[in-house]
XYZ file of C-alpha atoms in Angstrom:
318
model
C 15.219 22.654 -14.474
C 15.607 25.262 -12.212
C 18.173 26.019 -10.023
C 17.894 25.361 -6.001
C 17.241 28.796 -4.442
C 16.381 29.500 -0.542
C 12.366 29.261 -1.589
C 12.624 25.561 -1.839
C 9.604 24.093 0.721
C 7.767 21.365 0.211
C 8.202 17.395 0.930
C 11.915 16.507 -1.159
C 11.860 12.274 -0.721
C 15.176 11.095 -0.211
C 15.410 7.735 -2.466
C 17.167 5.068 -1.717
C 18.835 3.426 -4.766
C 17.511 -0.030 -5.913
C 19.634 -2.920 -6.440
C 18.656 -6.016 -8.530
C 19.200 -9.052 -6.236
C 22.423 -9.623 -7.360
C 23.952 -5.960 -5.872
C 23.740 -4.367 -9.539
C 21.392 -1.532 -10.361
C 18.231 -1.246 -11.429
C 17.611 0.918 -13.373
C 13.701 0.167 -14.103
C 13.274 0.853 -10.294
C 15.148 3.778 -10.677
C 12.529 4.650 -13.421
C 9.386 3.829 -11.287
C 10.653 5.454 -8.201
C 10.586 8.480 -9.898
C 7.576 8.816 -11.798
C 5.877 7.171 -8.164
C 7.339 10.405 -6.023
C 6.349 12.523 -8.812
C 2.558 10.787 -9.140
C 2.297 11.340 -5.214
C 3.130 15.156 -4.974
C 6.724 15.409 -3.882
C 8.721 18.933 -5.010
C 11.504 16.931 -5.722
C 14.033 13.919 -5.049
C 17.422 13.768 -2.771
C 19.518 10.722 -4.336
C 22.791 9.697 -3.348
C 22.302 10.695 0.432
C 23.023 8.573 3.440
C 20.473 6.386 3.013
C 20.611 6.006 -0.583
C 23.993 3.713 0.025
C 26.386 6.004 -2.301
C 29.419 5.062 -0.120
C 28.977 1.484 -2.012
C 28.830 3.142 -5.369
C 31.936 3.485 -7.307
C 31.914 7.073 -8.580
C 30.950 6.102 -12.257
C 27.259 4.405 -10.460
C 27.333 7.459 -8.888
C 27.151 10.035 -11.932
C 24.894 7.209 -13.682
C 22.362 6.705 -10.468
C 21.850 10.751 -10.421
C 21.484 11.664 -14.419
C 18.875 8.625 -14.436
C 16.506 9.947 -11.692
C 17.283 13.328 -13.377
C 16.650 12.359 -16.849
C 13.533 10.992 -15.460
C 12.304 13.812 -12.417
C 10.946 15.649 -15.311
C 9.496 18.976 -13.260
C 10.578 17.774 -9.549
C 13.580 19.291 -8.391
C 17.026 16.375 -7.837
C 19.137 17.525 -5.591
C 22.504 15.022 -5.312
C 24.398 13.892 -2.519
C 28.011 14.665 -2.982
C 29.872 14.324 -0.244
C 33.227 12.337 -0.579
C 36.156 12.037 1.472
C 38.212 14.252 -1.143
C 37.158 17.659 -2.693
C 37.971 16.227 -6.205
C 35.539 13.770 -6.396
C 32.987 16.183 -4.706
C 33.301 18.372 -7.636
C 33.210 15.782 -10.437
C 30.016 14.612 -8.763
C 28.937 17.366 -8.348
C 29.645 19.054 -12.359
C 28.418 16.126 -13.931
C 25.271 16.301 -12.093
C 23.817 20.120 -12.863
C 24.947 19.430 -16.327
C 22.314 16.513 -16.581
C 19.681 19.192 -14.499
C 20.255 18.840 -11.647
C 18.872 21.482 -8.757
C 21.322 21.260 -6.866
C 23.606 18.771 -4.886
C 24.469 18.315 -0.601
C 27.093 17.737 1.680
C 28.212 16.394 4.879
C 30.480 17.269 7.460
C 33.361 14.229 7.285
C 33.386 12.722 10.857
C 37.146 14.360 11.906
C 35.734 17.727 12.334
C 35.895 18.878 15.785
C 35.478 22.517 16.178
C 33.128 25.284 14.973
C 36.357 27.056 13.146
C 37.141 23.739 10.942
C 33.661 23.014 10.605
C 33.265 26.686 8.917
C 36.171 25.914 6.439
C 35.375 23.207 5.154
C 32.470 23.824 3.901
C 33.994 27.042 2.548
C 36.550 24.846 0.658
C 34.041 22.865 -0.122
C 31.701 25.287 -1.849
C 35.214 26.821 -3.558
C 35.730 23.010 -4.862
C 32.269 22.732 -6.312
C 32.366 26.268 -7.821
C 29.876 28.969 -6.616
C 27.382 28.866 -9.450
C 25.893 25.444 -7.774
C 23.102 25.720 -5.377
C 24.349 23.658 -1.796
C 21.660 21.982 0.982
C 24.275 21.771 4.515
C 23.584 18.767 6.176
C 23.111 18.563 10.147
C 22.833 15.000 11.095
C 24.864 14.496 14.341
C 23.681 11.385 15.126
C 25.004 9.525 12.452
C 27.578 12.277 11.401
C 29.007 12.978 14.856
C 29.775 16.920 14.274
C 27.402 19.366 16.116
C 26.791 22.270 14.363
C 24.760 25.141 16.971
C 22.761 27.320 15.179
C 25.667 30.703 15.046
C 27.345 28.253 12.846
C 25.038 27.123 10.633
C 24.671 30.957 10.741
C 28.266 31.882 9.620
C 28.498 28.806 6.823
C 24.977 30.584 5.224
C 26.301 33.706 6.065
C 29.909 32.781 4.145
C 28.752 31.029 1.227
C 25.831 32.915 -0.893
C 25.508 29.829 -2.576
C 23.836 27.506 0.340
C 20.338 27.591 0.325
C 18.848 25.201 1.998
C 19.459 23.442 5.445
C 18.983 19.738 5.626
C 17.865 19.316 9.299
C 18.227 16.472 10.831
C 19.419 16.961 15.196
C 17.804 15.457 17.509
C 16.604 17.227 19.825
C 16.582 20.025 16.800
C 13.517 21.636 17.756
C 14.948 24.908 19.844
C 17.606 24.698 16.179
C 15.177 26.095 14.141
C 13.529 28.099 16.610
C 16.882 29.995 16.369
C 17.194 30.211 13.233
C 14.057 32.024 12.141
C 14.951 34.062 15.005
C 18.583 35.242 13.473
C 16.408 35.914 10.311
C 13.913 38.212 11.758
C 16.494 39.869 13.636
C 18.247 40.070 11.006
C 21.287 38.592 11.221
C 20.545 35.656 8.740
C 20.084 36.005 4.993
C 16.980 33.728 3.722
C 17.096 29.529 4.180
C 14.992 27.065 3.350
C 14.939 24.443 5.786
C 13.822 21.118 5.391
C 13.521 18.611 8.012
C 14.983 14.841 7.940
C 15.573 11.697 10.681
C 12.651 9.832 8.632
C 10.398 12.810 9.626
C 10.282 11.032 13.419
C 10.009 15.191 14.502
C 7.617 16.711 11.389
C 4.648 17.304 13.929
C 6.266 20.096 15.252
C 9.032 20.829 13.311
C 6.178 22.452 11.077
C 4.863 24.466 13.607
C 8.397 25.742 14.179
C 8.755 27.182 11.211
C 10.038 24.905 8.823
C 9.583 24.514 4.807
C 9.198 20.839 4.359
C 10.869 17.575 4.953
C 13.196 15.881 2.861
C 13.646 12.545 4.405
C 12.606 8.667 2.769
C 9.582 7.053 4.926
C 8.914 4.785 2.615
C 4.627 6.587 2.646
C 6.116 10.062 1.295
C 1.970 10.784 0.944
C 2.292 11.092 4.617
C 4.289 13.460 4.337
C 3.154 15.869 2.080
C 0.238 15.739 4.115
C 1.524 16.455 7.063
C 3.775 19.338 5.394
C 0.029 20.604 3.459
C -1.973 20.740 6.057
C 0.508 22.187 9.154
C 0.741 25.011 6.690
C -2.793 25.300 6.349
C -2.887 25.732 9.802
C -4.787 22.474 10.548
C -3.108 21.193 13.300
C -4.983 18.821 15.021
C -6.276 16.875 11.418
C -1.664 16.873 11.019
C -1.629 15.047 14.042
C -4.013 12.417 13.532
C -2.525 11.287 10.639
C 1.309 11.744 11.518
C 0.012 9.506 15.281
C -1.316 7.287 12.691
C 2.097 6.342 10.906
C 4.366 7.311 13.941
C 4.709 3.476 14.400
C 6.180 2.534 11.866
C 8.023 5.488 11.129
C 9.762 4.579 15.238
C 10.253 1.290 13.355
C 11.911 2.470 10.419
C 14.134 4.463 12.540
C 16.341 1.742 14.098
C 19.968 2.135 13.516
C 20.914 -0.207 10.610
C 17.549 -2.036 9.785
C 15.441 1.087 8.638
C 17.002 0.634 5.281
C 15.786 -2.690 5.268
C 12.739 -1.780 6.395
C 11.593 1.536 3.930
C 12.462 -0.830 1.475
C 10.391 -3.718 1.986
C 7.480 -1.242 2.643
C 7.971 -0.077 -1.204
C 8.794 -2.956 -2.435
C 5.515 -4.130 -0.979
C 4.290 -1.163 -2.465
C 5.100 -2.152 -5.807
C 7.503 0.827 -6.043
C 10.730 -0.932 -6.758
C 11.135 -4.846 -7.861
C 13.554 -6.339 -5.245
C 14.391 -4.973 -1.283
C 17.932 -6.138 -1.777
C 20.868 -3.229 -0.454
C 24.159 -4.045 -1.642
C 26.611 -5.578 0.247
C 27.438 -5.309 2.823
C 23.266 -4.496 3.782
C 20.385 -5.716 6.819
C 18.020 -7.859 6.324
C 14.598 -8.319 7.898
C 14.248 -11.500 9.326
C 10.973 -12.807 9.124
C 10.070 -12.105 12.357
C 10.983 -8.525 11.772
C 8.290 -8.918 8.645
C 5.458 -10.032 10.709
C 6.005 -7.234 12.678
C 5.807 -4.447 9.448
C 3.029 -6.168 8.323
C 1.033 -5.858 11.870
C 1.917 -1.742 11.766
C 1.496 -1.655 8.068
C -2.777 -3.406 9.595
C -2.583 -0.641 12.216
C -2.114 2.318 10.080
C -4.673 0.726 7.367
C -7.307 1.652 9.848
C -6.726 5.367 9.343
C -5.105 5.750 6.363
C -6.204 3.677 3.396
C -2.958 3.859 1.500
C -0.894 1.360 4.160
C -3.590 -1.740 3.072
C -1.259 -2.673 1.112
C -3.007 -6.583 -0.048
C -1.399 -8.647 -2.400
C -1.153 -7.312 -5.227
C 0.647 -7.240 -9.156
C 4.999 -6.610 -8.106
C 7.022 -4.437 -9.344
C 9.066 -6.971 -11.548
C 6.038 -8.249 -13.121
């Protein structure tokens, strides 16, 4: 598998980790999910991210999940989230993932980082710990991780660490940050950097116009992310926004803190991609009322995008 570079673009799906109802990892659903992402046209898949329930896995399980996705991915690039409280665990998972054929790894900041110097120093140590031969993604997600990166700090991290090739941009509001970073590149103070955006796709329509290279998030319809990225790059602004607008109510519903993963897994199960919507405990479940709301939202999306017309069909479990 080719290693990740600053030229990475398109849509990298953030994969949930499929579980059986009893909490065991569901290998068959991992295979089906990986195939699904390839079939719809994703350039890559990111596993063991925040919504991949990585903290709930034992180290051996995390390694097995990363290897399973990577082995199945064929031509897609796999990025493995390796964030950990200590560098030994981070290095172990990063090395095992790359040896299995992953394209790169993703590192998020621990919440105790308070100053710019602490942030910059942490990522220098992390890059040294995993090895400078492993390309990595800097995850900027202050809403969940509570660590705020200024554009200047991101520039410093990228310039200090040649193996950092991508920013996963999930600040909110964050459009001006994308513009600032692209401005740094124009004035020559920042080297080339891939910028893929997250936040469930909530701002993808304008993020693309500000200079993002694509999406890295886990909305239950990755086809929508792929289409918006493609239409935006083709200059078809109204078409991109029209399709995005049709999905926006479901995207917003999926963005609820603490509830979003349950919604995402429920829709993926309805789509026949994973066998169970179960989360490993502790996890949230959907009430009958919430499921009815999602069904209603799907019916509204389906008026514009037929891919959301999820009438009862054969289950992935059959």
